[in-house]
Short mmCIF file of C-alpha atoms and ligand atoms in Angstrom, two decimals:
data_model
loop_
_atom_site.label_atom_id
_atom_site.label_comp_id
_atom_site.label_asym_id
_atom_site.label_seq_id
_atom_site.Cartn_x
_atom_site.Cartn_y
_atom_site.Cartn_z
CA MET A 493 39.32 -23.87 24.08
CA SER A 494 40.53 -23.70 27.60
CA LYS A 495 40.60 -26.75 29.67
CA VAL A 496 39.34 -25.33 32.98
CA LYS A 497 35.59 -25.78 33.32
CA ILE A 498 33.07 -23.25 34.48
CA ALA A 499 29.96 -24.50 36.28
CA PRO A 500 27.36 -21.87 37.09
CA SER A 501 25.36 -22.84 40.23
CA LEU A 502 21.67 -22.66 39.58
CA LEU A 503 21.03 -22.08 43.23
CA ALA A 504 21.43 -18.41 42.48
CA ALA A 505 19.18 -18.48 39.44
CA ASP A 506 15.75 -16.81 39.35
CA PHE A 507 13.54 -19.82 40.04
CA GLY A 508 10.56 -17.92 38.51
CA ASN A 509 12.46 -17.93 35.27
CA LEU A 510 14.35 -21.20 35.61
CA GLN A 511 14.01 -22.20 31.96
CA ARG A 512 15.41 -18.82 30.86
CA ASP A 513 18.33 -19.13 33.14
CA VAL A 514 19.03 -22.74 32.21
CA GLU A 515 18.96 -21.68 28.53
CA MET A 516 21.29 -18.78 29.32
CA VAL A 517 23.81 -21.35 30.58
CA ASN A 518 23.22 -23.55 27.45
CA GLN A 519 24.13 -20.70 25.27
CA SER A 520 27.03 -19.38 27.24
CA GLU A 521 30.64 -20.72 27.40
CA ALA A 522 29.81 -22.55 30.57
CA ASP A 523 30.77 -26.24 30.71
CA TRP A 524 28.36 -27.71 33.29
CA HIS A 525 25.18 -26.92 35.14
CA HIS A 526 25.94 -27.05 38.92
CA ILE A 527 22.95 -28.23 40.92
CA ASP A 528 22.96 -27.86 44.74
CA VAL A 529 20.62 -30.21 46.68
CA MET A 530 20.30 -29.37 50.40
CA ASP A 531 18.13 -31.34 52.96
CA GLY A 532 17.99 -29.02 55.94
CA VAL A 533 19.81 -31.68 57.96
CA PHE A 534 23.41 -31.90 56.67
CA VAL A 535 23.17 -28.20 56.00
CA PRO A 536 20.93 -25.56 57.68
CA ASN A 537 19.01 -24.88 54.52
CA ILE A 538 16.61 -26.67 52.14
CA SER A 539 17.12 -25.93 48.32
CA PHE A 540 15.15 -28.01 45.91
CA GLY A 541 14.42 -31.58 45.08
CA MET A 542 13.50 -34.05 42.26
CA PRO A 543 10.70 -32.14 40.43
CA VAL A 544 12.80 -29.12 40.00
CA ILE A 545 15.78 -31.03 38.87
CA ARG A 546 13.62 -32.82 36.36
CA ALA A 547 12.53 -29.40 35.00
CA ILE A 548 16.19 -28.30 34.78
CA GLN A 549 17.14 -31.47 32.99
CA LYS A 550 14.34 -30.95 30.46
CA HIS A 551 16.02 -27.80 29.17
CA ALA A 552 19.72 -28.30 30.04
CA THR A 553 22.03 -29.25 27.11
CA LYS A 554 25.22 -29.43 29.18
CA PRO A 555 26.26 -32.12 31.80
CA LEU A 556 24.53 -31.90 35.13
CA ASP A 557 27.03 -31.61 38.03
CA VAL A 558 24.89 -32.47 41.12
CA HIS A 559 26.28 -31.64 44.62
CA LEU A 560 24.42 -33.43 47.31
CA MET A 561 24.49 -31.71 50.67
CA ILE A 562 22.36 -34.43 52.29
CA VAL A 563 22.74 -37.10 54.88
CA ASP A 564 22.80 -40.76 53.86
CA PRO A 565 23.07 -39.97 50.15
CA ASP A 566 23.27 -43.63 49.16
CA ARG A 567 19.40 -43.77 49.28
CA TYR A 568 19.13 -41.49 46.26
CA ILE A 569 22.01 -42.52 44.04
CA LYS A 570 19.76 -44.35 41.58
CA ALA A 571 17.12 -41.47 41.54
CA PHE A 572 19.79 -39.00 40.53
CA ALA A 573 21.14 -41.27 37.74
CA ASP A 574 17.56 -41.46 36.45
CA LEU A 575 17.47 -37.63 36.56
CA GLY A 576 20.30 -37.53 34.25
CA ALA A 577 23.18 -36.46 36.51
CA SER A 578 26.62 -36.80 34.87
CA VAL A 579 28.61 -36.06 37.97
CA LEU A 580 27.32 -36.92 41.38
CA SER A 581 29.16 -35.60 44.51
CA VAL A 582 28.45 -36.78 48.12
CA HIS A 583 29.96 -35.16 51.14
CA TYR A 584 32.81 -36.92 52.87
CA GLU A 585 31.30 -35.88 56.20
CA ALA A 586 27.94 -37.44 55.25
CA CYS A 587 29.28 -40.97 54.23
CA ASN A 588 30.11 -43.75 56.70
CA HIS A 589 31.28 -46.00 53.84
CA LEU A 590 32.56 -43.62 51.28
CA HIS A 591 34.27 -46.29 49.10
CA ARG A 592 30.95 -48.14 48.75
CA SER A 593 29.12 -44.92 47.90
CA LEU A 594 31.57 -44.11 45.21
CA GLN A 595 31.33 -47.58 43.71
CA ALA A 596 27.44 -47.30 43.67
CA ILE A 597 27.59 -43.97 41.88
CA LYS A 598 29.92 -45.38 39.23
CA ALA A 599 27.82 -48.50 38.88
CA GLU A 600 24.96 -46.10 37.80
CA GLY A 601 27.18 -44.72 35.02
CA MET A 602 28.00 -41.38 36.78
CA LYS A 603 31.29 -39.76 37.57
CA ALA A 604 31.83 -40.10 41.33
CA GLY A 605 32.57 -36.83 43.24
CA VAL A 606 33.47 -36.15 46.93
CA ALA A 607 32.76 -32.77 48.41
CA ILE A 608 34.74 -31.73 51.51
CA ASN A 609 33.96 -28.98 54.00
CA PRO A 610 36.41 -26.23 54.71
CA HIS A 611 37.50 -27.86 57.99
CA THR A 612 38.15 -31.32 56.46
CA ASN A 613 41.84 -32.09 55.86
CA ILE A 614 42.99 -33.18 52.40
CA SER A 615 45.05 -35.96 53.90
CA LEU A 616 41.81 -37.84 54.76
CA LEU A 617 41.42 -38.51 51.04
CA GLU A 618 44.79 -40.33 50.65
CA ASP A 619 43.41 -43.87 50.77
CA ILE A 620 40.47 -43.13 48.46
CA ILE A 621 41.76 -40.54 45.93
CA LYS A 622 42.23 -43.09 43.14
CA GLU A 623 38.60 -43.87 43.29
CA ILE A 624 37.38 -40.23 43.02
CA ASP A 625 36.66 -38.65 39.70
CA LEU A 626 36.25 -35.12 41.16
CA VAL A 627 36.93 -33.50 44.53
CA CYS A 628 34.60 -30.57 45.23
CA LEU A 629 36.57 -28.38 47.60
CA MET A 630 34.17 -26.16 49.49
CA SER A 631 35.48 -22.74 49.79
CA VAL A 632 32.54 -21.60 51.92
CA ASN A 633 30.61 -23.58 54.60
CA PRO A 634 27.98 -25.29 52.47
CA GLY A 635 24.30 -24.32 52.74
CA PHE A 636 24.02 -20.90 51.24
CA GLY A 637 25.07 -18.95 48.05
CA GLY A 638 26.59 -15.52 48.25
CA GLN A 639 29.13 -16.07 51.13
CA SER A 640 32.64 -14.93 50.97
CA PHE A 641 35.50 -17.07 49.86
CA ILE A 642 37.76 -18.71 52.60
CA GLU A 643 41.33 -17.86 51.85
CA ASN A 644 42.76 -21.15 53.27
CA THR A 645 41.31 -22.82 50.19
CA TYR A 646 44.41 -21.99 48.11
CA ASP A 647 46.58 -24.13 50.43
CA LYS A 648 44.12 -26.88 50.19
CA VAL A 649 44.06 -26.77 46.37
CA ARG A 650 47.87 -27.02 46.34
CA SER A 651 47.90 -29.99 48.82
CA LEU A 652 45.19 -31.75 46.83
CA ARG A 653 47.08 -31.28 43.59
CA GLU A 654 50.14 -32.80 45.08
CA LEU A 655 48.24 -35.75 46.47
CA ILE A 656 46.60 -36.37 43.04
CA ASN A 657 49.98 -36.14 41.31
CA ASN A 658 51.73 -38.39 43.85
CA LYS A 659 49.05 -41.09 43.55
CA ARG A 660 48.85 -40.67 39.76
CA ALA A 661 45.12 -40.23 40.03
CA GLY A 662 43.01 -38.61 37.33
CA THR A 663 40.80 -36.65 39.83
CA LEU A 664 39.50 -33.20 38.87
CA ILE A 665 39.59 -30.37 41.41
CA GLU A 666 36.39 -28.33 41.67
CA ILE A 667 36.14 -25.14 43.78
CA ASP A 668 32.76 -24.22 45.13
CA GLY A 669 31.80 -21.12 47.03
CA GLY A 670 32.58 -17.41 46.71
CA VAL A 671 34.33 -17.70 43.29
CA THR A 672 34.62 -14.41 41.48
CA SER A 673 36.87 -12.74 38.91
CA LYS A 674 39.12 -11.77 41.79
CA ASN A 675 40.13 -15.32 42.76
CA ALA A 676 39.49 -17.36 39.55
CA LYS A 677 42.97 -16.98 38.10
CA ALA A 678 44.87 -17.62 41.43
CA LEU A 679 42.69 -20.81 41.97
CA VAL A 680 43.59 -22.22 38.54
CA GLU A 681 47.26 -21.38 39.15
CA ALA A 682 47.01 -23.33 42.46
CA GLY A 683 45.63 -26.36 40.53
CA ALA A 684 41.84 -26.01 40.09
CA ASP A 685 40.07 -27.68 37.14
CA VAL A 686 36.52 -26.72 37.61
CA LEU A 687 35.19 -23.35 39.05
CA VAL A 688 31.57 -23.15 40.36
CA ALA A 689 30.00 -19.70 40.49
CA GLY A 690 26.54 -18.88 41.70
CA SER A 691 25.98 -15.31 42.75
CA PHE A 692 28.82 -13.82 40.80
CA VAL A 693 27.28 -15.12 37.60
CA PHE A 694 23.55 -14.68 38.26
CA LYS A 695 23.51 -11.51 40.19
CA SER A 696 25.69 -9.70 37.59
CA GLU A 697 24.25 -7.39 34.98
CA ASP A 698 25.07 -9.72 32.10
CA PRO A 699 25.53 -13.32 33.19
CA THR A 700 26.54 -14.65 29.78
CA GLN A 701 29.35 -12.00 29.71
CA THR A 702 30.31 -12.82 33.35
CA ILE A 703 30.71 -16.53 32.46
CA GLN A 704 32.88 -15.52 29.50
CA GLU A 705 34.98 -13.30 31.77
CA LEU A 706 35.50 -16.28 34.18
CA LYS A 707 36.37 -18.53 31.28
CA VAL A 708 39.00 -16.13 29.97
CA LEU A 709 40.55 -15.62 33.47
CA ALA A 710 40.59 -19.39 34.06
CA GLY A 711 42.62 -19.68 30.82
C1 DX5 B 410 26.96 -23.68 48.60
C2 DX5 B 410 26.80 -24.26 47.25
C3 DX5 B 410 27.39 -23.52 46.21
C4 DX5 B 410 26.91 -22.19 45.96
C5 DX5 B 410 27.84 -21.30 45.42
O1 DX5 B 410 26.43 -24.51 49.59
O2 DX5 B 410 27.37 -25.55 47.25
O3 DX5 B 410 27.45 -24.25 45.01
O4 DX5 B 410 25.68 -22.24 45.28
O5 DX5 B 410 27.33 -19.99 45.35
P1 DX5 B 410 28.24 -18.72 45.38
O6 DX5 B 410 29.07 -18.73 44.11
O7 DX5 B 410 27.23 -17.62 45.40
O8 DX5 B 410 29.09 -18.77 46.60
ZN1 ZN B 411 27.69 -26.66 45.24
#
């Protein structure tokens, strides 16, 4: 069993066949279900909300990795705990009191994640890294699936790995956006622990096989 996790993003699933696609992930070698919540304010797009996540949760057998692309996420921390989220990530750029938000997430029994936009420097996490269970490094500008991978991400993964090691933190590094079989291996070599993949999985001919392919590449 490889230690690198694969988290298919349900944003790219066929919403008319959501149960089928969630069950495909259940039966695949994927580790988590990645769930993208967008509010049309923090990002220029609206994805889905509580009723859809409840439907996903009903069928999902693997941990729910929820990525909040919303302003003022503190308002909904308890709601996402009640929906069964295992990991809850808030955006660095959307939190005025990140330390407090992370404590609130953990108090609800979830792993606390922080997502950072492509323009946000890793050094800004220096004083908070020990509190973070997972950093979701955005390798595209959040808001849409199917965008191309930003190459500068490799340097960011390496800097983040160095910061985590220096501070002796147990933080996982997740990469989100534009992940394919072309960059998966290099991302893991740079220090990634979790790979999110939306379009590459769900738009492929055989999503189960594509997940397996990513799992093998990730090693
Ligand atoms: C982007 C989302 C991603 C997205 C990834 O805002 O956070 O999780 O669904 O999709 P792909 O893999 O298609 O870039
Ligand atoms: Zn995401």
